[in-house]
GROMACS .gro file of C-alpha atoms in nm:
model
  111
    1MET     CA    1   9.082  12.415  -3.586
    2GLU     CA    2   8.813  12.177  -3.476
    3HIS     CA    3   8.730  12.122  -3.111
    4ILE     CA    4   8.716  11.775  -2.966
    5ALA     CA    5   8.411  11.717  -2.746
    6ALA     CA    6   8.415  11.335  -2.717
    7PHE     CA    7   8.622  11.026  -2.776
    8MET     CA    8   8.524  10.663  -2.829
    9LEU     CA    9   8.642  10.375  -2.615
   10LEU     CA   10   8.613  10.019  -2.755
   11ILE     CA   11   8.679   9.722  -2.526
   12ALA     CA   12   8.663   9.344  -2.571
   13CYS     CA   13   8.653   9.105  -2.274
   14SER     CA   14   8.648   8.741  -2.182
   15GLU     CA   15   8.312   8.590  -2.085
   16ASP     CA   16   8.380   8.646  -1.712
   17LEU     CA   17   8.500   9.007  -1.774
   18GLN     CA   18   8.833   8.932  -1.604
   19ALA     CA   19   9.053   8.984  -1.912
   20CYS     CA   20   8.980   9.294  -2.119
   21LYS     CA   21   9.167   9.493  -2.382
   22GLU     CA   22   9.115   9.809  -2.582
   23TYR     CA   23   9.055   9.820  -2.955
   24PRO     CA   24   9.132  10.125  -3.170
   25ALA     CA   25   8.846  10.365  -3.235
   26PRO     CA   26   8.779  10.482  -3.592
   27ALA     CA   27   8.875  10.841  -3.500
   28ILE     CA   28   9.092  11.011  -3.238
   29GLY     CA   29   8.810  11.238  -3.131
   30TYR     CA   30   8.473  11.381  -3.228
   31GLU     CA   31   8.343  11.737  -3.246
   32THR     CA   32   8.016  11.631  -3.086
   33VAL     CA   33   7.896  11.344  -2.871
   34GLU     CA   34   7.625  11.283  -3.132
   35GLN     CA   35   7.888  11.221  -3.403
   36CYS     CA   36   8.058  10.971  -3.175
   37GLN     CA   37   7.729  10.797  -3.093
   38ALA     CA   38   7.647  10.769  -3.465
   39GLU     CA   39   7.969  10.571  -3.524
   40LEU     CA   40   7.959  10.367  -3.202
   41THR     CA   41   7.750  10.065  -3.311
   42PRO     CA   42   7.936  10.016  -3.641
   43ALA     CA   43   8.268  10.047  -3.452
   44ILE     CA   44   8.166   9.782  -3.196
   45GLN     CA   45   8.075   9.553  -3.486
   46THR     CA   46   8.435   9.572  -3.615
   47ILE     CA   47   8.563   9.395  -3.303
   48PRO     CA   48   8.639   9.037  -3.406
   49ALA     CA   49   8.363   8.783  -3.338
   50SER     CA   50   8.623   8.569  -3.157
   51GLU     CA   51   8.604   8.816  -2.868
   52GLU     CA   52   8.346   8.688  -2.622
   53LYS     CA   53   8.208   9.025  -2.514
   54SER     CA   54   8.252   9.367  -2.671
   55PHE     CA   55   8.163   9.710  -2.540
   56GLY     CA   56   8.185  10.068  -2.652
   57LYS     CA   57   8.126  10.407  -2.502
   58CYS     CA   58   8.143  10.768  -2.615
   59VAL     CA   59   8.295  10.985  -2.345
   60GLU     CA   60   8.229  11.357  -2.336
   61ILE     CA   61   8.534  11.567  -2.248
   62ASP     CA   62   8.625  11.929  -2.193
   63PRO     CA   63   8.781  12.031  -2.529
   64ALA     CA   64   9.074  12.192  -2.345
   65LEU     CA   65   9.162  11.854  -2.192
   66PHE     CA   66   9.231  11.705  -2.535
   67TYR     CA   67   9.558  11.898  -2.549
   68GLU     CA   68   9.669  11.807  -2.197
   69ASP     CA   69   9.859  11.500  -2.090
   70ALA     CA   70   9.585  11.287  -1.943
   71GLU     CA   71   9.543  10.922  -1.865
   72ILE     CA   72   9.221  10.743  -1.955
   73VAL     CA   73   9.130  10.501  -1.677
   74TRP     CA   74   8.850  10.255  -1.748
   75ASP     CA   75   8.684   9.956  -1.589
   76VAL     CA   76   8.417   9.717  -1.711
   77THR     CA   77   8.154   9.655  -1.445
   78GLN     CA   78   7.998   9.314  -1.379
   79GLN     CA   79   7.677   9.455  -1.528
   80GLY     CA   80   7.859   9.518  -1.857
   81GLY     CA   81   7.891   9.893  -1.824
   82ILE     CA   82   8.208  10.093  -1.876
   83GLU     CA   83   8.327  10.340  -1.613
   84VAL     CA   84   8.572  10.599  -1.745
   85THR     CA   85   8.772  10.871  -1.573
   86LEU     CA   86   9.029  11.113  -1.709
   87GLU     CA   87   9.325  11.190  -1.487
   88VAL     CA   88   9.546  11.484  -1.580
   89VAL     CA   89   9.910  11.386  -1.560
   90ASN     CA   90  10.131  11.608  -1.345
   91PRO     CA   91  10.365  11.777  -1.598
   92HIS     CA   92  10.654  11.778  -1.349
   93MET     CA   93  10.625  11.402  -1.298
   94ALA     CA   94  10.616  11.348  -1.675
   95LEU     CA   95  10.942  11.540  -1.716
   96GLN     CA   96  11.106  11.336  -1.443
   97SER     CA   97  11.012  11.014  -1.618
   98LEU     CA   98  11.175  11.132  -1.941
   99ALA     CA   99  11.516  11.201  -1.793
  100SER     CA  100  11.738  11.036  -1.538
  101VAL     CA  101  12.042  11.173  -1.359
  102ASP     CA  102  12.364  11.022  -1.489
  103ARG     CA  103  12.581  11.246  -1.270
  104PRO     CA  104  12.516  11.588  -1.118
  105GLY     CA  105  12.437  11.840  -1.390
  106THR     CA  106  12.417  11.574  -1.665
  107TYR     CA  107  12.094  11.420  -1.790
  108LYS     CA  108  12.028  11.151  -2.042
  109ASN     CA  109  11.710  11.061  -2.225
  110VAL     CA  110  11.567  10.731  -2.102
  111ASN     CA  111  11.322  10.678  -2.388
   0.00000   0.00000   0.00000
């Protein structure tokens, strides 16, 4: 099984950087940061020209984190950089969000 060492984040924003959205990357993850970097410029070029500003970044991660529930939190700076953090989701909180108490001893799926 391959190990994931990096993932790509693609973002398009309005001219003033106040409205931004993610675009899908060409792959879920990369075995090396270098592989990600090699695909970064072509991936940014796939963002529609109608988007005023487009950004991309390869983010190095601990391969073990790829299999954890984690949230990717990003922000585009006024200088046009991308700040990225990974926050591991508390597994107990995730379970609580999947079920709600209907009556004592009975649970129902809320998804």
